[in-house]
Amino acid sequence: MLALLQTEARQRGLPSCVLTFEPHPRDYFAAVTKKPDLAPARIGTLRDKLSELAACGVAQTIVLPFDARLASQSPEEFIQNVLIDGLGARYVLVGDDFRFGAKRAGDYAMLDAAGDAHGFDVARMNSYEVHGLRVSSSAVREALAEGRMADAHTLLGRPYTISGHVVHGRKLGRALGASAPGKDDGFRTLNLRFKHWKPAASGIFAVLVHGLSEEPLPGVANLGVRPSLDANDVNAGRVLLETHCLEWPSHLGAEGAYGKIVRVELLHKLHDELRYTSLEALTAGIAKDGRDARAFFASTHAETHRQTTRDRI
């Protein structure tokens, strides 16, 4: 869809532009009706969305605040206020299930008729399938919720990633691992904390961390709310991506990662979040997750080596 948008933009001599909403409309209505279960699991943060669109060559991304005013806007008002007066749209590309305006009353036919009346072209992108699966946000959410990271990769066309600033935590990981054999640094972690975000994926994952060294660093990560810690935890029930690099970059020292923006690829789900009954059990669980992540990367490296050998033959 973005490739088609870019082609049309080049042919028309216009900048490509993507229009999106924040928060997600369903997030807004979940908050208004006080029904948090209605909020959708989010595939990515706004930062990740903007980064991916820029990487795909989109010249402009417009983020409209989805609020009471926008939610009550009729389809006709949306076309006039946003597309015509706001953007000066000359070409509008939408998906085959696109709906817009209050109560989702607007559809493709209405948009197409408005284009004829106001002098802008309208096109609709048909569904796209990969291995018999219709590519959609729902299909991606389902794959992530079930821990099918390879399927999510296929649907997204890239590994599933989350990025953010590294923030301070309780530094509990260092204390937990300090008593383990050979763990002089403990289980030092990179903490990415998110406010008002319900991720589509959760659990323990083998990951690659970008942004700390020239090469991505293998690690193991917990994405969730840390159920083993008490209610006074600094995380306070918010979603946290807590990543332990299997080999910590020596040039960073003990405090060198704080404030940096890192990108974490979730490659393989090891298991769901677990509630441990003691710090000893938690320490043992973290150590096992590290071993399992190392085993995953070792098997991946071996498979890559076998594939390379076959290609040479």
PDB file of C-alpha atoms in Angstrom:
ATOM      1  CA  MET A   1       0.000   0.000   0.000  1.00  0.00           C
ATOM      2  CA  LEU A   2       2.818   2.394   0.852  1.00  0.00           C
ATOM      3  CA  ALA A   3       4.629   1.414  -2.353  1.00  0.00           C
ATOM      4  CA  LEU A   4       1.536   2.328  -4.376  1.00  0.00           C
ATOM      5  CA  LEU A   5       1.248   5.602  -2.470  1.00  0.00           C
ATOM      6  CA  GLN A   6       4.888   6.433  -3.222  1.00  0.00           C
ATOM      7  CA  THR A   7       4.431   5.646  -6.920  1.00  0.00           C
ATOM      8  CA  GLU A   8       1.390   7.921  -7.187  1.00  0.00           C
ATOM      9  CA  ALA A   9       3.196  10.694  -5.304  1.00  0.00           C
ATOM     10  CA  ARG A  10       6.181  10.568  -7.677  1.00  0.00           C
ATOM     11  CA  GLN A  11       3.987  10.549 -10.774  1.00  0.00           C
ATOM     12  CA  ARG A  12       1.980  13.528  -9.526  1.00  0.00           C
ATOM     13  CA  GLY A  13       4.949  15.476  -8.171  1.00  0.00           C
ATOM     14  CA  LEU A  14       3.406  15.567  -4.702  1.00  0.00           C
ATOM     15  CA  PRO A  15       4.730  14.583  -1.259  1.00  0.00           C
ATOM     16  CA  SER A  16       3.445  11.281   0.092  1.00  0.00           C
ATOM     17  CA  CYS A  17       1.441  11.625   3.288  1.00  0.00           C
ATOM     18  CA  VAL A  18      -0.054   9.169   5.782  1.00  0.00           C
ATOM     19  CA  LEU A  19      -2.910  10.207   8.074  1.00  0.00           C
ATOM     20  CA  THR A  20      -3.233   8.387  11.396  1.00  0.00           C
ATOM     21  CA  PHE A  21      -4.951   8.878  14.752  1.00  0.00           C
ATOM     22  CA  GLU A  22      -3.679   8.897  18.319  1.00  0.00           C
ATOM     23  CA  PRO A  23      -5.032   7.487  20.500  1.00  0.00           C
ATOM     24  CA  HIS A  24      -6.538   4.609  18.563  1.00  0.00           C
ATOM     25  CA  PRO A  25     -10.286   5.342  18.166  1.00  0.00           C
ATOM     26  CA  ARG A  26     -11.158   2.212  20.140  1.00  0.00           C
ATOM     27  CA  ASP A  27      -8.838   3.383  22.938  1.00  0.00           C
ATOM     28  CA  TYR A  28     -10.758   6.651  23.054  1.00  0.00           C
ATOM     29  CA  PHE A  29     -14.181   5.000  23.244  1.00  0.00           C
ATOM     30  CA  ALA A  30     -12.947   2.494  25.840  1.00  0.00           C
ATOM     31  CA  ALA A  31     -11.901   5.418  28.052  1.00  0.00           C
ATOM     32  CA  VAL A  32     -15.106   7.402  27.479  1.00  0.00           C
ATOM     33  CA  THR A  33     -17.367   4.437  28.266  1.00  0.00           C
ATOM     34  CA  LYS A  34     -15.110   3.289  31.132  1.00  0.00           C
ATOM     35  CA  LYS A  35     -14.818  -0.132  29.515  1.00  0.00           C
ATOM     36  CA  PRO A  36     -11.051  -0.768  29.315  1.00  0.00           C
ATOM     37  CA  ASP A  37     -11.592  -4.243  27.862  1.00  0.00           C
ATOM     38  CA  LEU A  38     -12.779  -2.584  24.644  1.00  0.00           C
ATOM     39  CA  ALA A  39      -9.329  -1.093  24.052  1.00  0.00           C
ATOM     40  CA  PRO A  40      -7.409  -3.014  21.386  1.00  0.00           C
ATOM     41  CA  ALA A  41      -4.015  -4.532  21.996  1.00  0.00           C
ATOM     42  CA  ARG A  42      -1.534  -2.199  20.315  1.00  0.00           C
ATOM     43  CA  ILE A  43       0.904  -3.592  17.772  1.00  0.00           C
ATOM     44  CA  GLY A  44       3.352  -0.763  18.328  1.00  0.00           C
ATOM     45  CA  THR A  45       3.909   2.579  19.965  1.00  0.00           C
ATOM     46  CA  LEU A  46       3.449   5.869  18.136  1.00  0.00           C
ATOM     47  CA  ARG A  47       7.248   6.221  18.057  1.00  0.00           C
ATOM     48  CA  ASP A  48       7.569   2.875  16.278  1.00  0.00           C
ATOM     49  CA  LYS A  49       4.802   3.707  13.825  1.00  0.00           C
ATOM     50  CA  LEU A  50       6.429   7.008  12.860  1.00  0.00           C
ATOM     51  CA  SER A  51       9.852   5.373  12.541  1.00  0.00           C
ATOM     52  CA  GLU A  52       8.563   2.614  10.259  1.00  0.00           C
ATOM     53  CA  LEU A  53       6.685   5.067   8.035  1.00  0.00           C
ATOM     54  CA  ALA A  54       9.805   7.213   7.698  1.00  0.00           C
ATOM     55  CA  ALA A  55      11.870   4.112   6.883  1.00  0.00           C
ATOM     56  CA  CYS A  56       9.377   3.305   4.119  1.00  0.00           C
ATOM     57  CA  GLY A  57      10.006   6.710   2.549  1.00  0.00           C
ATOM     58  CA  VAL A  58       6.793   8.476   3.560  1.00  0.00           C
ATOM     59  CA  ALA A  59       7.449  12.219   3.332  1.00  0.00           C
ATOM     60  CA  GLN A  60       4.840  13.349   5.861  1.00  0.00           C
ATOM     61  CA  THR A  61       2.844  11.699   8.626  1.00  0.00           C
ATOM     62  CA  ILE A  62      -0.112  13.594  10.067  1.00  0.00           C
ATOM     63  CA  VAL A  63      -1.173  12.491  13.561  1.00  0.00           C
ATOM     64  CA  LEU A  64      -4.698  13.672  14.366  1.00  0.00           C
ATOM     65  CA  PRO A  65      -5.673  13.665  18.057  1.00  0.00           C
ATOM     66  CA  PHE A  66      -8.732  11.427  18.293  1.00  0.00           C
ATOM     67  CA  ASP A  67     -10.958  13.328  20.719  1.00  0.00           C
ATOM     68  CA  ALA A  68     -14.640  14.138  21.257  1.00  0.00           C
ATOM     69  CA  ARG A  69     -14.625  16.682  18.436  1.00  0.00           C
ATOM     70  CA  LEU A  70     -13.217  14.267  15.885  1.00  0.00           C
ATOM     71  CA  ALA A  71     -15.375  11.376  17.137  1.00  0.00           C
ATOM     72  CA  SER A  72     -18.552  13.403  16.538  1.00  0.00           C
ATOM     73  CA  GLN A  73     -17.535  14.697  13.109  1.00  0.00           C
ATOM     74  CA  SER A  74     -19.777  13.533  10.272  1.00  0.00           C
ATOM     75  CA  PRO A  75     -18.209  11.921   7.189  1.00  0.00           C
ATOM     76  CA  GLU A  76     -18.988  15.051   5.171  1.00  0.00           C
ATOM     77  CA  GLU A  77     -17.308  17.274   7.773  1.00  0.00           C
ATOM     78  CA  PHE A  78     -14.265  15.008   7.859  1.00  0.00           C
ATOM     79  CA  ILE A  79     -13.884  15.211   4.091  1.00  0.00           C
ATOM     80  CA  GLN A  80     -14.251  19.007   4.038  1.00  0.00           C
ATOM     81  CA  ASN A  81     -12.321  19.905   7.199  1.00  0.00           C
ATOM     82  CA  VAL A  82      -9.516  17.351   7.094  1.00  0.00           C
ATOM     83  CA  LEU A  83      -8.999  16.145   3.528  1.00  0.00           C
ATOM     84  CA  ILE A  84      -9.864  19.292   1.564  1.00  0.00           C
ATOM     85  CA  ASP A  85      -9.246  22.300   3.830  1.00  0.00           C
ATOM     86  CA  GLY A  86      -6.595  20.714   6.033  1.00  0.00           C
ATOM     87  CA  LEU A  87      -4.529  18.632   3.629  1.00  0.00           C
ATOM     88  CA  GLY A  88      -5.476  19.828   0.165  1.00  0.00           C
ATOM     89  CA  ALA A  89      -5.630  16.169  -0.862  1.00  0.00           C
ATOM     90  CA  ARG A  90      -5.241  15.354  -4.556  1.00  0.00           C
ATOM     91  CA  TYR A  91      -5.135  11.569  -4.252  1.00  0.00           C
ATOM     92  CA  VAL A  92      -6.556   9.470  -1.396  1.00  0.00           C
ATOM     93  CA  LEU A  93      -5.707   5.776  -0.969  1.00  0.00           C
ATOM     94  CA  VAL A  94      -7.645   3.641   1.536  1.00  0.00           C
ATOM     95  CA  GLY A  95      -8.021  -0.017   2.458  1.00  0.00           C
ATOM     96  CA  ASP A  96     -10.894  -2.166   1.243  1.00  0.00           C
ATOM     97  CA  ASP A  97     -12.627  -2.071   4.658  1.00  0.00           C
ATOM     98  CA  PHE A  98     -12.145   1.654   5.288  1.00  0.00           C
ATOM     99  CA  ARG A  99     -14.841   3.470   7.298  1.00  0.00           C
ATOM    100  CA  PHE A 100     -14.763   7.011   8.639  1.00  0.00           C
ATOM    101  CA  GLY A 101     -16.808   9.681  10.373  1.00  0.00           C
ATOM    102  CA  ALA A 102     -19.133   9.506  13.370  1.00  0.00           C
ATOM    103  CA  LYS A 103     -20.598   6.029  13.880  1.00  0.00           C
ATOM    104  CA  ARG A 104     -18.403   4.828  10.978  1.00  0.00           C
ATOM    105  CA  ALA A 105     -21.060   6.158   8.617  1.00  0.00           C
ATOM    106  CA  GLY A 106     -18.653   7.009   5.800  1.00  0.00           C
ATOM    107  CA  ASP A 107     -17.446   4.408   3.312  1.00  0.00           C
ATOM    108  CA  TYR A 108     -15.481   4.151   0.079  1.00  0.00           C
ATOM    109  CA  ALA A 109     -18.472   5.013  -2.137  1.00  0.00           C
ATOM    110  CA  MET A 110     -19.073   8.250  -0.212  1.00  0.00           C
ATOM    111  CA  LEU A 111     -15.384   9.160  -0.392  1.00  0.00           C
ATOM    112  CA  ASP A 112     -15.240   8.392  -4.119  1.00  0.00           C
ATOM    113  CA  ALA A 113     -18.289  10.583  -4.785  1.00  0.00           C
ATOM    114  CA  ALA A 114     -16.708  13.409  -2.786  1.00  0.00           C
ATOM    115  CA  GLY A 115     -13.558  13.056  -4.873  1.00  0.00           C
ATOM    116  CA  ASP A 116     -15.564  13.479  -8.068  1.00  0.00           C
ATOM    117  CA  ALA A 117     -17.280  16.547  -6.639  1.00  0.00           C
ATOM    118  CA  HIS A 118     -14.176  18.241  -5.245  1.00  0.00           C
ATOM    119  CA  GLY A 119     -11.502  17.220  -7.742  1.00  0.00           C
ATOM    120  CA  PHE A 120      -9.373  14.617  -5.971  1.00  0.00           C
ATOM    121  CA  ASP A 121      -8.802  11.009  -6.981  1.00  0.00           C
ATOM    122  CA  VAL A 122      -9.735   8.113  -4.708  1.00  0.00           C
ATOM    123  CA  ALA A 123      -8.365   4.568  -4.868  1.00  0.00           C
ATOM    124  CA  ARG A 124      -8.965   1.457  -2.822  1.00  0.00           C
ATOM    125  CA  MET A 125      -6.307  -1.144  -2.016  1.00  0.00           C
ATOM    126  CA  ASN A 126      -7.544  -4.718  -2.203  1.00  0.00           C
ATOM    127  CA  SER A 127      -6.734  -7.194   0.536  1.00  0.00           C
ATOM    128  CA  TYR A 128      -3.207  -8.581   0.464  1.00  0.00           C
ATOM    129  CA  GLU A 129      -2.465 -12.172   1.434  1.00  0.00           C
ATOM    130  CA  VAL A 130       0.702 -13.922   2.580  1.00  0.00           C
ATOM    131  CA  HIS A 131       0.632 -17.726   2.666  1.00  0.00           C
ATOM    132  CA  GLY A 132      -3.164 -17.615   2.501  1.00  0.00           C
ATOM    133  CA  LEU A 133      -3.465 -15.143   5.402  1.00  0.00           C
ATOM    134  CA  ARG A 134      -5.062 -11.750   4.857  1.00  0.00           C
ATOM    135  CA  VAL A 135      -2.606  -9.146   6.084  1.00  0.00           C
ATOM    136  CA  SER A 136      -4.386  -7.047   8.683  1.00  0.00           C
ATOM    137  CA  SER A 137      -3.809  -5.580  12.116  1.00  0.00           C
ATOM    138  CA  SER A 138      -6.141  -8.243  13.542  1.00  0.00           C
ATOM    139  CA  ALA A 139      -4.042 -11.052  12.060  1.00  0.00           C
ATOM    140  CA  VAL A 140      -0.846  -9.488  13.425  1.00  0.00           C
ATOM    141  CA  ARG A 141      -2.404  -9.048  16.888  1.00  0.00           C
ATOM    142  CA  GLU A 142      -3.514 -12.674  16.899  1.00  0.00           C
ATOM    143  CA  ALA A 143      -0.061 -13.940  15.937  1.00  0.00           C
ATOM    144  CA  LEU A 144       1.608 -11.815  18.623  1.00  0.00           C
ATOM    145  CA  ALA A 145      -0.900 -12.820  21.301  1.00  0.00           C
ATOM    146  CA  GLU A 146      -0.249 -16.488  20.535  1.00  0.00           C
ATOM    147  CA  GLY A 147       3.524 -16.041  20.501  1.00  0.00           C
ATOM    148  CA  ARG A 148       3.828 -16.896  16.799  1.00  0.00           C
ATOM    149  CA  MET A 149       6.672 -14.468  16.196  1.00  0.00           C
ATOM    150  CA  ALA A 150       7.665 -15.973  12.830  1.00  0.00           C
ATOM    151  CA  ASP A 151       4.103 -15.488  11.550  1.00  0.00           C
ATOM    152  CA  ALA A 152       4.069 -11.913  12.858  1.00  0.00           C
ATOM    153  CA  HIS A 153       7.364 -11.339  11.017  1.00  0.00           C
ATOM    154  CA  THR A 154       5.816 -12.670   7.797  1.00  0.00           C
ATOM    155  CA  LEU A 155       2.701 -10.510   8.111  1.00  0.00           C
ATOM    156  CA  LEU A 156       4.635  -7.361   9.025  1.00  0.00           C
ATOM    157  CA  GLY A 157       7.388  -7.940   6.484  1.00  0.00           C
ATOM    158  CA  ARG A 158       9.965  -7.375   9.238  1.00  0.00           C
ATOM    159  CA  PRO A 159      10.733  -8.588  12.757  1.00  0.00           C
ATOM    160  CA  TYR A 160       8.396  -7.321  15.466  1.00  0.00           C
ATOM    161  CA  THR A 161      10.211  -4.506  17.274  1.00  0.00           C
ATOM    162  CA  ILE A 162       9.648  -2.103  20.164  1.00  0.00           C
ATOM    163  CA  SER A 163      11.753   0.998  20.775  1.00  0.00           C
ATOM    164  CA  GLY A 164      12.068   3.559  23.531  1.00  0.00           C
ATOM    165  CA  HIS A 165      14.317   5.400  25.973  1.00  0.00           C
ATOM    166  CA  VAL A 166      16.186   3.353  28.567  1.00  0.00           C
ATOM    167  CA  VAL A 167      14.997   4.459  32.021  1.00  0.00           C
ATOM    168  CA  HIS A 168      16.066   3.701  35.581  1.00  0.00           C
ATOM    169  CA  GLY A 169      14.410   0.846  37.435  1.00  0.00           C
ATOM    170  CA  ARG A 170      14.892  -0.620  40.899  1.00  0.00           C
ATOM    171  CA  LYS A 171      18.194  -2.213  39.839  1.00  0.00           C
ATOM    172  CA  LEU A 172      16.790  -5.414  41.334  1.00  0.00           C
ATOM    173  CA  GLY A 173      18.310  -7.486  38.531  1.00  0.00           C
ATOM    174  CA  ARG A 174      21.833  -6.672  39.647  1.00  0.00           C
ATOM    175  CA  ALA A 175      21.065  -7.720  43.210  1.00  0.00           C
ATOM    176  CA  LEU A 176      19.235 -10.887  42.157  1.00  0.00           C
ATOM    177  CA  GLY A 177      22.075 -12.183  40.038  1.00  0.00           C
ATOM    178  CA  ALA A 178      24.949 -11.013  42.193  1.00  0.00           C
ATOM    179  CA  SER A 179      24.926 -14.207  44.230  1.00  0.00           C
ATOM    180  CA  ALA A 180      24.707 -16.488  41.190  1.00  0.00           C
ATOM    181  CA  PRO A 181      27.959 -18.153  40.077  1.00  0.00           C
ATOM    182  CA  GLY A 182      29.844 -16.009  37.568  1.00  0.00           C
ATOM    183  CA  LYS A 183      27.288 -13.197  37.708  1.00  0.00           C
ATOM    184  CA  ASP A 184      29.450 -10.294  38.837  1.00  0.00           C
ATOM    185  CA  ASP A 185      27.088  -7.768  37.243  1.00  0.00           C
ATOM    186  CA  GLY A 186      23.905  -9.565  38.217  1.00  0.00           C
ATOM    187  CA  PHE A 187      21.124  -9.562  35.636  1.00  0.00           C
ATOM    188  CA  ARG A 188      21.610  -5.975  34.456  1.00  0.00           C
ATOM    189  CA  THR A 189      18.600  -4.906  32.389  1.00  0.00           C
ATOM    190  CA  LEU A 190      17.510  -2.210  29.963  1.00  0.00           C
ATOM    191  CA  ASN A 191      14.125  -0.865  31.044  1.00  0.00           C
ATOM    192  CA  LEU A 192      11.669   0.648  28.557  1.00  0.00           C
ATOM    193  CA  ARG A 193       8.520   1.836  30.335  1.00  0.00           C
ATOM    194  CA  PHE A 194       5.272   2.659  28.534  1.00  0.00           C
ATOM    195  CA  LYS A 195       2.313   4.714  29.706  1.00  0.00           C
ATOM    196  CA  HIS A 196      -1.215   3.856  28.575  1.00  0.00           C
ATOM    197  CA  TRP A 197      -0.092   1.056  26.265  1.00  0.00           C
ATOM    198  CA  LYS A 198      -1.613  -2.405  25.999  1.00  0.00           C
ATOM    199  CA  PRO A 199       0.850  -4.471  23.940  1.00  0.00           C
ATOM    200  CA  ALA A 200      -0.312  -7.206  21.593  1.00  0.00           C
ATOM    201  CA  ALA A 201       2.526  -9.452  22.800  1.00  0.00           C
ATOM    202  CA  SER A 202       3.546 -10.361  26.338  1.00  0.00           C
ATOM    203  CA  GLY A 203       5.852 -12.853  28.004  1.00  0.00           C
ATOM    204  CA  ILE A 204       9.516 -13.793  27.906  1.00  0.00           C
ATOM    205  CA  PHE A 205      11.388 -13.552  24.586  1.00  0.00           C
ATOM    206  CA  ALA A 206      14.752 -14.113  22.949  1.00  0.00           C
ATOM    207  CA  VAL A 207      15.601 -10.716  21.481  1.00  0.00           C
ATOM    208  CA  LEU A 208      18.151  -8.642  19.592  1.00  0.00           C
ATOM    209  CA  VAL A 209      18.958  -5.159  20.910  1.00  0.00           C
ATOM    210  CA  HIS A 210      19.917  -2.381  18.481  1.00  0.00           C
ATOM    211  CA  GLY A 211      21.409   0.964  19.444  1.00  0.00           C
ATOM    212  CA  LEU A 212      24.089   0.084  21.990  1.00  0.00           C
ATOM    213  CA  SER A 213      26.794  -1.338  19.706  1.00  0.00           C
ATOM    214  CA  GLU A 214      27.562  -1.505  16.012  1.00  0.00           C
ATOM    215  CA  GLU A 215      26.134  -5.024  15.922  1.00  0.00           C
ATOM    216  CA  PRO A 216      22.811  -6.052  17.512  1.00  0.00           C
ATOM    217  CA  LEU A 217      23.183  -7.693  20.918  1.00  0.00           C
ATOM    218  CA  PRO A 218      21.433 -10.975  21.783  1.00  0.00           C
ATOM    219  CA  GLY A 219      19.361 -10.915  24.929  1.00  0.00           C
ATOM    220  CA  VAL A 220      16.328 -12.141  26.828  1.00  0.00           C
ATOM    221  CA  ALA A 221      13.412  -9.838  27.606  1.00  0.00           C
ATOM    222  CA  ASN A 222      10.289  -9.689  29.732  1.00  0.00           C
ATOM    223  CA  LEU A 223       7.389  -7.747  28.218  1.00  0.00           C
ATOM    224  CA  GLY A 224       4.556  -7.205  30.676  1.00  0.00           C
ATOM    225  CA  VAL A 225       3.815  -6.030  34.204  1.00  0.00           C
ATOM    226  CA  ARG A 226       6.223  -8.168  36.286  1.00  0.00           C
ATOM    227  CA  PRO A 227       3.635 -10.156  38.307  1.00  0.00           C
ATOM    228  CA  SER A 228       6.247 -11.462  40.760  1.00  0.00           C
ATOM    229  CA  LEU A 229       6.941  -8.014  42.239  1.00  0.00           C
ATOM    230  CA  ASP A 230       4.894  -6.285  44.930  1.00  0.00           C
ATOM    231  CA  ALA A 231       2.355  -3.487  44.511  1.00  0.00           C
ATOM    232  CA  ASN A 232       4.957  -0.895  45.555  1.00  0.00           C
ATOM    233  CA  ASP A 233       7.116  -1.725  42.546  1.00  0.00           C
ATOM    234  CA  VAL A 234       8.366   1.414  40.782  1.00  0.00           C
ATOM    235  CA  ASN A 235       6.693   0.129  37.621  1.00  0.00           C
ATOM    236  CA  ALA A 236       3.273   0.504  39.353  1.00  0.00           C
ATOM    237  CA  GLY A 237       1.551  -1.976  37.057  1.00  0.00           C
ATOM    238  CA  ARG A 238       2.539  -0.201  33.830  1.00  0.00           C
ATOM    239  CA  VAL A 239       3.870  -2.152  30.892  1.00  0.00           C
ATOM    240  CA  LEU A 240       7.633  -2.595  30.972  1.00  0.00           C
ATOM    241  CA  LEU A 241      10.008  -4.112  28.439  1.00  0.00           C
ATOM    242  CA  GLU A 242      12.900  -5.342  30.567  1.00  0.00           C
ATOM    243  CA  THR A 243      15.831  -6.691  28.546  1.00  0.00           C
ATOM    244  CA  HIS A 244      18.951  -8.466  29.781  1.00  0.00           C
ATOM    245  CA  CYS A 245      21.791  -8.465  27.238  1.00  0.00           C
ATOM    246  CA  LEU A 246      23.558 -11.818  27.302  1.00  0.00           C
ATOM    247  CA  GLU A 247      26.865 -10.001  26.769  1.00  0.00           C
ATOM    248  CA  TRP A 248      26.931  -6.473  28.198  1.00  0.00           C
ATOM    249  CA  PRO A 249      28.966  -3.978  26.087  1.00  0.00           C
ATOM    250  CA  SER A 250      31.998  -3.124  28.204  1.00  0.00           C
ATOM    251  CA  HIS A 251      32.291   0.385  26.741  1.00  0.00           C
ATOM    252  CA  LEU A 252      28.984   1.370  28.348  1.00  0.00           C
ATOM    253  CA  GLY A 253      30.048   0.700  31.907  1.00  0.00           C
ATOM    254  CA  ALA A 254      27.434   0.291  34.609  1.00  0.00           C
ATOM    255  CA  GLU A 255      25.330   3.373  33.779  1.00  0.00           C
ATOM    256  CA  GLY A 256      26.057   4.050  30.113  1.00  0.00           C
ATOM    257  CA  ALA A 257      22.758   2.906  28.613  1.00  0.00           C
ATOM    258  CA  TYR A 258      20.423   5.260  30.467  1.00  0.00           C
ATOM    259  CA  GLY A 259      18.734   7.812  28.221  1.00  0.00           C
ATOM    260  CA  LYS A 260      19.670   6.021  25.006  1.00  0.00           C
ATOM    261  CA  ILE A 261      17.015   5.032  22.483  1.00  0.00           C
ATOM    262  CA  VAL A 262      17.174   1.312  21.762  1.00  0.00           C
ATOM    263  CA  ARG A 263      15.199  -0.902  19.414  1.00  0.00           C
ATOM    264  CA  VAL A 264      14.397  -4.420  20.588  1.00  0.00           C
ATOM    265  CA  GLU A 265      13.498  -7.200  18.124  1.00  0.00           C
ATOM    266  CA  LEU A 266      11.321  -9.908  19.675  1.00  0.00           C
ATOM    267  CA  LEU A 267      12.405 -13.024  17.794  1.00  0.00           C
ATOM    268  CA  HIS A 268      11.135 -16.023  19.731  1.00  0.00           C
ATOM    269  CA  LYS A 269       8.748 -16.437  22.664  1.00  0.00           C
ATOM    270  CA  LEU A 270      10.106 -18.626  25.455  1.00  0.00           C
ATOM    271  CA  HIS A 271       7.019 -18.619  27.697  1.00  0.00           C
ATOM    272  CA  ASP A 272       4.312 -16.457  29.295  1.00  0.00           C
ATOM    273  CA  GLU A 273       5.022 -14.248  32.292  1.00  0.00           C
ATOM    274  CA  LEU A 274       5.234 -16.288  35.492  1.00  0.00           C
ATOM    275  CA  ARG A 275       4.567 -15.403  39.118  1.00  0.00           C
ATOM    276  CA  TYR A 276       7.409 -16.630  41.319  1.00  0.00           C
ATOM    277  CA  THR A 277       6.817 -17.184  45.034  1.00  0.00           C
ATOM    278  CA  SER A 278      10.272 -16.086  46.207  1.00  0.00           C
ATOM    279  CA  LEU A 279      13.287 -14.090  45.079  1.00  0.00           C
ATOM    280  CA  GLU A 280      15.266 -17.339  44.962  1.00  0.00           C
ATOM    281  CA  ALA A 281      12.754 -18.849  42.537  1.00  0.00           C
ATOM    282  CA  LEU A 282      12.760 -15.635  40.493  1.00  0.00           C
ATOM    283  CA  THR A 283      16.565 -15.700  40.299  1.00  0.00           C
ATOM    284  CA  ALA A 284      16.534 -19.315  39.124  1.00  0.00           C
ATOM    285  CA  GLY A 285      13.818 -18.532  36.567  1.00  0.00           C
ATOM    286  CA  ILE A 286      15.751 -15.605  35.110  1.00  0.00           C
ATOM    287  CA  ALA A 287      18.902 -17.719  34.870  1.00  0.00           C
ATOM    288  CA  LYS A 288      16.992 -20.460  33.029  1.00  0.00           C
ATOM    289  CA  ASP A 289      15.512 -17.913  30.618  1.00  0.00           C
ATOM    290  CA  GLY A 290      19.046 -16.736  29.844  1.00  0.00           C
ATOM    291  CA  ARG A 291      20.182 -20.290  29.127  1.00  0.00           C
ATOM    292  CA  ASP A 292      17.151 -20.920  26.917  1.00  0.00           C
ATOM    293  CA  ALA A 293      17.794 -17.707  24.986  1.00  0.00           C
ATOM    294  CA  ARG A 294      21.421 -18.712  24.435  1.00  0.00           C
ATOM    295  CA  ALA A 295      20.233 -22.101  23.176  1.00  0.00           C
ATOM    296  CA  PHE A 296      17.848 -20.379  20.743  1.00  0.00           C
ATOM    297  CA  PHE A 297      20.600 -18.187  19.308  1.00  0.00           C
ATOM    298  CA  ALA A 298      22.960 -21.171  19.078  1.00  0.00           C
ATOM    299  CA  SER A 299      20.369 -23.171  17.130  1.00  0.00           C
ATOM    300  CA  THR A 300      19.613 -20.195  14.880  1.00  0.00           C
ATOM    301  CA  HIS A 301      23.321 -19.723  14.154  1.00  0.00           C
ATOM    302  CA  ALA A 302      23.688 -23.431  13.350  1.00  0.00           C
ATOM    303  CA  GLU A 303      20.706 -23.359  10.980  1.00  0.00           C
ATOM    304  CA  THR A 304      22.051 -20.239   9.236  1.00  0.00           C
ATOM    305  CA  HIS A 305      25.424 -21.951   8.818  1.00  0.00           C
ATOM    306  CA  ARG A 306      23.757 -25.053   7.323  1.00  0.00           C
ATOM    307  CA  GLN A 307      21.728 -22.897   4.921  1.00  0.00           C
ATOM    308  CA  THR A 308      24.836 -20.983   3.839  1.00  0.00           C
ATOM    309  CA  THR A 309      26.672 -24.248   3.206  1.00  0.00           C
ATOM    310  CA  ARG A 310      23.782 -25.572   1.086  1.00  0.00           C
ATOM    311  CA  ASP A 311      23.699 -22.317  -0.909  1.00  0.00           C
ATOM    312  CA  ARG A 312      27.416 -22.622  -1.671  1.00  0.00           C
ATOM    313  CA  ILE A 313      26.962 -26.201  -2.837  1.00  0.00           C
TER     314      ILE A 313
END
